[in-house]
Amino acid sequence: MNAAPAASAFARPNRLARTLGQLDRVPAFARPWARNWVLRRAVPFTGTAGLQYVALTPQRVEIAVANQRRVQNHIHGVHAAAMTLLAETATGMVVGMNVRDDCLPLAKELRVAFKRRAQGALRAVATLTDEQRALMQQSDKGEVTVAVQVSDESGAQPVECEFIWAWVPSAKKTTSAVAGPNAAAKQRA
């Protein structure tokens, strides 16, 4: 029997989702610029590549990259590394918006198959199911395969990607045995 995830599984957005939610205070016309500015400061390499954060929700993230000189290859298309960055950033953001605040998301594995030459700008859309989102909220560690579609201006998918993301507790708890012989004395003091 497949029961729907409990409503409480999504009751409190994590730190990243709350921070992005604060951008709702920015006037609608300036919101895309503000969102890109905030996220590019947090992850500077995405700014270097000129990634555009188009849509961000805990279920779906859409990111675009223009076919500009800074991301081009020798045949003036979007470079393979930029395509991979685009897909990785989209999947990482959707995971980042769902993992608990006491956990750290980590890219574990990626598979990329280049199918055809890309035509113009690219767009990546990464999604998570309700079950994947619930798992991230209920477990302090685990992994998910994140669906991502990368399409070009012609609507074709020049690259097929699969990203596996893991999450682990962000800080290890120390015990007196691990912390050393003086740790117990320090705790009593």
mmCIF file of C-alpha atoms in Angstrom:
data_model
loop_
_atom_site.group_PDB
_atom_site.id
_atom_site.type_symbol
_atom_site.label_atom_id
_atom_site.label_comp_id
_atom_site.label_asym_id
_atom_site.label_seq_id
_atom_site.Cartn_x
_atom_site.Cartn_y
_atom_site.Cartn_z
ATOM 1 C CA MET A 1 0.000 0.000 0.000
ATOM 2 C CA ASN A 2 1.447 3.389 -1.020
ATOM 3 C CA ALA A 3 0.423 5.943 1.532
ATOM 4 C CA ALA A 4 0.927 9.616 0.821
ATOM 5 C CA PRO A 5 3.729 11.230 2.816
ATOM 6 C CA ALA A 6 2.596 12.745 6.075
ATOM 7 C CA ALA A 7 1.826 16.441 5.854
ATOM 8 C CA SER A 8 4.215 17.014 8.760
ATOM 9 C CA ALA A 9 7.098 15.782 6.576
ATOM 10 C CA PHE A 10 7.007 19.127 4.773
ATOM 11 C CA ALA A 11 5.828 21.286 7.690
ATOM 12 C CA ARG A 12 8.943 23.427 8.137
ATOM 13 C CA PRO A 13 11.082 24.565 5.223
ATOM 14 C CA ASN A 14 14.832 24.232 5.750
ATOM 15 C CA ARG A 15 17.278 27.126 6.014
ATOM 16 C CA LEU A 16 17.816 27.416 2.235
ATOM 17 C CA ALA A 17 14.088 27.371 1.469
ATOM 18 C CA ARG A 18 13.433 29.959 4.209
ATOM 19 C CA THR A 19 16.194 32.220 2.873
ATOM 20 C CA LEU A 20 14.827 32.004 -0.669
ATOM 21 C CA GLY A 21 11.316 32.615 0.687
ATOM 22 C CA GLN A 22 12.512 35.965 2.044
ATOM 23 C CA LEU A 23 12.991 37.060 -1.561
ATOM 24 C CA ASP A 24 9.192 37.156 -1.856
ATOM 25 C CA ARG A 25 9.457 40.551 -0.139
ATOM 26 C CA VAL A 26 11.381 41.896 -3.131
ATOM 27 C CA PRO A 27 9.151 43.484 -5.806
ATOM 28 C CA ALA A 28 8.267 40.936 -8.502
ATOM 29 C CA PHE A 29 10.135 42.775 -11.264
ATOM 30 C CA ALA A 30 13.405 42.663 -9.266
ATOM 31 C CA ARG A 31 13.011 39.165 -7.791
ATOM 32 C CA PRO A 32 14.892 37.235 -10.558
ATOM 33 C CA TRP A 33 17.847 39.622 -10.286
ATOM 34 C CA ALA A 34 17.874 39.390 -6.465
ATOM 35 C CA ARG A 35 17.617 35.584 -6.530
ATOM 36 C CA ASN A 36 20.541 35.305 -8.968
ATOM 37 C CA TRP A 37 22.614 37.767 -6.922
ATOM 38 C CA VAL A 38 22.045 35.881 -3.642
ATOM 39 C CA LEU A 39 22.706 32.428 -5.103
ATOM 40 C CA ARG A 40 25.742 33.493 -7.110
ATOM 41 C CA ARG A 41 27.274 34.920 -3.921
ATOM 42 C CA ALA A 42 26.605 31.634 -2.138
ATOM 43 C CA VAL A 43 28.069 29.544 -4.997
ATOM 44 C CA PRO A 44 30.440 31.871 -6.895
ATOM 45 C CA PHE A 45 31.234 29.432 -9.718
ATOM 46 C CA THR A 46 27.601 29.588 -10.871
ATOM 47 C CA GLY A 47 28.046 33.331 -11.316
ATOM 48 C CA THR A 48 31.263 32.813 -13.252
ATOM 49 C CA ALA A 49 29.360 30.545 -15.647
ATOM 50 C CA GLY A 50 26.398 32.938 -15.795
ATOM 51 C CA LEU A 51 23.754 30.462 -14.620
ATOM 52 C CA GLN A 52 20.259 31.926 -14.313
ATOM 53 C CA TYR A 53 18.036 30.594 -11.512
ATOM 54 C CA VAL A 54 14.662 30.545 -13.280
ATOM 55 C CA ALA A 55 12.405 28.713 -10.804
ATOM 56 C CA LEU A 56 13.064 27.316 -7.342
ATOM 57 C CA THR A 57 10.601 25.259 -5.348
ATOM 58 C CA PRO A 58 11.212 22.275 -3.053
ATOM 59 C CA GLN A 59 9.705 20.036 -5.771
ATOM 60 C CA ARG A 60 11.287 21.553 -8.902
ATOM 61 C CA VAL A 61 14.300 23.685 -9.802
ATOM 62 C CA GLU A 62 14.890 25.196 -13.227
ATOM 63 C CA ILE A 63 18.200 26.778 -14.199
ATOM 64 C CA ALA A 64 19.352 28.164 -17.550
ATOM 65 C CA VAL A 65 22.636 29.069 -19.180
ATOM 66 C CA ALA A 66 23.016 31.209 -22.280
ATOM 67 C CA ASN A 67 25.358 30.138 -25.061
ATOM 68 C CA GLN A 68 27.885 32.878 -24.318
ATOM 69 C CA ARG A 69 31.632 32.989 -24.891
ATOM 70 C CA ARG A 70 32.448 32.276 -21.223
ATOM 71 C CA VAL A 71 30.840 28.797 -21.409
ATOM 72 C CA GLN A 72 31.556 27.868 -25.025
ATOM 73 C CA ASN A 73 33.637 25.038 -26.393
ATOM 74 C CA HIS A 74 35.775 25.050 -29.547
ATOM 75 C CA ILE A 75 32.700 24.695 -31.824
ATOM 76 C CA HIS A 76 30.886 27.625 -30.158
ATOM 77 C CA GLY A 77 28.339 25.469 -28.325
ATOM 78 C CA VAL A 78 27.871 25.175 -24.573
ATOM 79 C CA HIS A 79 30.886 23.304 -23.209
ATOM 80 C CA ALA A 80 30.410 19.813 -21.764
ATOM 81 C CA ALA A 81 31.606 21.037 -18.364
ATOM 82 C CA ALA A 82 29.031 23.854 -18.414
ATOM 83 C CA MET A 83 26.274 21.372 -19.320
ATOM 84 C CA THR A 84 27.302 19.213 -16.390
ATOM 85 C CA LEU A 85 27.487 22.247 -14.070
ATOM 86 C CA LEU A 86 23.981 23.237 -15.123
ATOM 87 C CA ALA A 87 22.549 19.785 -14.326
ATOM 88 C CA GLU A 88 24.539 19.452 -11.097
ATOM 89 C CA THR A 89 23.421 22.862 -9.876
ATOM 90 C CA ALA A 90 19.754 22.138 -10.583
ATOM 91 C CA THR A 91 19.863 18.778 -8.805
ATOM 92 C CA GLY A 92 21.914 20.178 -5.946
ATOM 93 C CA MET A 93 19.494 23.055 -5.397
ATOM 94 C CA VAL A 94 16.424 20.826 -5.298
ATOM 95 C CA VAL A 95 18.171 18.524 -2.817
ATOM 96 C CA GLY A 96 19.463 21.528 -0.871
ATOM 97 C CA MET A 97 15.931 22.871 -0.491
ATOM 98 C CA ASN A 98 14.761 19.586 1.052
ATOM 99 C CA VAL A 99 17.551 18.192 3.200
ATOM 100 C CA ARG A 100 17.178 18.863 6.922
ATOM 101 C CA ASP A 101 19.122 21.721 8.476
ATOM 102 C CA ASP A 102 21.151 19.269 10.560
ATOM 103 C CA CYS A 103 22.346 17.424 7.441
ATOM 104 C CA LEU A 104 24.835 18.140 4.687
ATOM 105 C CA PRO A 105 24.026 17.298 1.032
ATOM 106 C CA LEU A 106 26.853 15.736 -0.972
ATOM 107 C CA ALA A 107 27.069 14.829 -4.650
ATOM 108 C CA LYS A 108 27.837 11.121 -4.642
ATOM 109 C CA GLU A 109 27.755 10.039 -8.262
ATOM 110 C CA LEU A 110 27.042 11.440 -11.694
ATOM 111 C CA ARG A 111 26.586 9.882 -15.080
ATOM 112 C CA VAL A 112 26.553 11.988 -18.203
ATOM 113 C CA ALA A 113 25.903 10.813 -21.751
ATOM 114 C CA PHE A 114 26.385 13.364 -24.521
ATOM 115 C CA LYS A 115 23.821 12.510 -27.211
ATOM 116 C CA ARG A 116 24.036 15.329 -29.727
ATOM 117 C CA ARG A 117 25.370 18.816 -30.315
ATOM 118 C CA ALA A 118 23.495 21.416 -28.275
ATOM 119 C CA GLN A 119 21.697 24.203 -30.118
ATOM 120 C CA GLY A 120 21.917 27.549 -28.338
ATOM 121 C CA ALA A 121 21.053 28.113 -24.688
ATOM 122 C CA LEU A 122 20.351 25.261 -22.279
ATOM 123 C CA ARG A 123 17.843 24.708 -19.508
ATOM 124 C CA ALA A 124 17.952 22.079 -16.753
ATOM 125 C CA VAL A 125 14.906 21.031 -14.746
ATOM 126 C CA ALA A 126 15.464 18.863 -11.672
ATOM 127 C CA THR A 127 12.606 17.326 -9.710
ATOM 128 C CA LEU A 128 12.023 15.301 -6.572
ATOM 129 C CA THR A 129 9.043 13.111 -5.765
ATOM 130 C CA ASP A 130 7.053 13.550 -2.568
ATOM 131 C CA GLU A 131 8.496 10.244 -1.387
ATOM 132 C CA GLN A 132 12.079 11.460 -1.916
ATOM 133 C CA ARG A 133 11.335 14.705 -0.097
ATOM 134 C CA ALA A 134 9.770 12.832 2.827
ATOM 135 C CA LEU A 135 12.780 10.521 3.041
ATOM 136 C CA MET A 136 15.112 13.527 3.350
ATOM 137 C CA GLN A 137 13.020 14.916 6.193
ATOM 138 C CA GLN A 138 12.719 11.625 8.062
ATOM 139 C CA SER A 139 16.300 10.286 7.774
ATOM 140 C CA ASP A 140 19.535 11.785 9.007
ATOM 141 C CA LYS A 141 21.406 10.087 6.155
ATOM 142 C CA GLY A 142 20.561 8.486 2.855
ATOM 143 C CA GLU A 143 20.717 8.981 -0.883
ATOM 144 C CA VAL A 144 18.419 9.728 -3.814
ATOM 145 C CA THR A 145 18.690 9.626 -7.580
ATOM 146 C CA VAL A 146 17.535 13.025 -8.779
ATOM 147 C CA ALA A 147 15.757 13.304 -12.104
ATOM 148 C CA VAL A 148 17.082 16.089 -14.352
ATOM 149 C CA GLN A 149 16.224 16.997 -17.931
ATOM 150 C CA VAL A 150 18.584 19.208 -19.917
ATOM 151 C CA SER A 151 17.118 20.702 -23.073
ATOM 152 C CA ASP A 152 18.404 23.151 -25.671
ATOM 153 C CA GLU A 153 16.654 25.880 -27.662
ATOM 154 C CA SER A 154 15.377 23.346 -30.204
ATOM 155 C CA GLY A 155 13.654 21.416 -27.408
ATOM 156 C CA ALA A 156 15.990 18.436 -27.806
ATOM 157 C CA GLN A 157 17.942 16.868 -24.976
ATOM 158 C CA PRO A 158 21.590 16.948 -26.033
ATOM 159 C CA VAL A 159 22.751 15.343 -22.804
ATOM 160 C CA GLU A 160 21.308 12.725 -20.462
ATOM 161 C CA CYS A 161 22.334 13.041 -16.823
ATOM 162 C CA GLU A 162 21.763 11.094 -13.657
ATOM 163 C CA PHE A 163 22.845 12.466 -10.308
ATOM 164 C CA ILE A 164 22.905 10.584 -7.050
ATOM 165 C CA TRP A 165 22.922 12.825 -4.019
ATOM 166 C CA ALA A 166 23.555 11.724 -0.463
ATOM 167 C CA TRP A 167 23.017 13.496 2.819
ATOM 168 C CA VAL A 168 24.765 12.942 6.114
ATOM 169 C CA PRO A 169 24.634 14.561 9.548
ATOM 170 C CA SER A 170 26.448 17.900 9.300
ATOM 171 C CA ALA A 171 28.345 17.582 12.586
ATOM 172 C CA LYS A 172 29.550 14.469 14.318
ATOM 173 C CA LYS A 173 28.724 14.188 17.990
ATOM 174 C CA THR A 174 31.784 13.571 20.097
ATOM 175 C CA THR A 175 31.881 11.201 23.011
ATOM 176 C CA SER A 176 34.338 11.323 25.854
ATOM 177 C CA ALA A 177 36.104 8.241 24.490
ATOM 178 C CA VAL A 178 36.590 9.835 21.097
ATOM 179 C CA ALA A 179 37.313 13.320 22.404
ATOM 180 C CA GLY A 180 40.170 12.174 24.619
ATOM 181 C CA PRO A 181 40.859 11.485 28.264
ATOM 182 C CA ASN A 182 40.282 15.076 29.434
ATOM 183 C CA ALA A 183 36.866 15.454 27.801
ATOM 184 C CA ALA A 184 34.961 13.916 30.719
ATOM 185 C CA ALA A 185 36.722 16.210 33.193
ATOM 186 C CA LYS A 186 35.885 19.244 31.031
ATOM 187 C CA GLN A 187 32.214 18.233 30.916
ATOM 188 C CA ARG A 188 32.069 18.014 34.725
ATOM 189 C CA ALA A 189 33.683 21.431 35.161
#
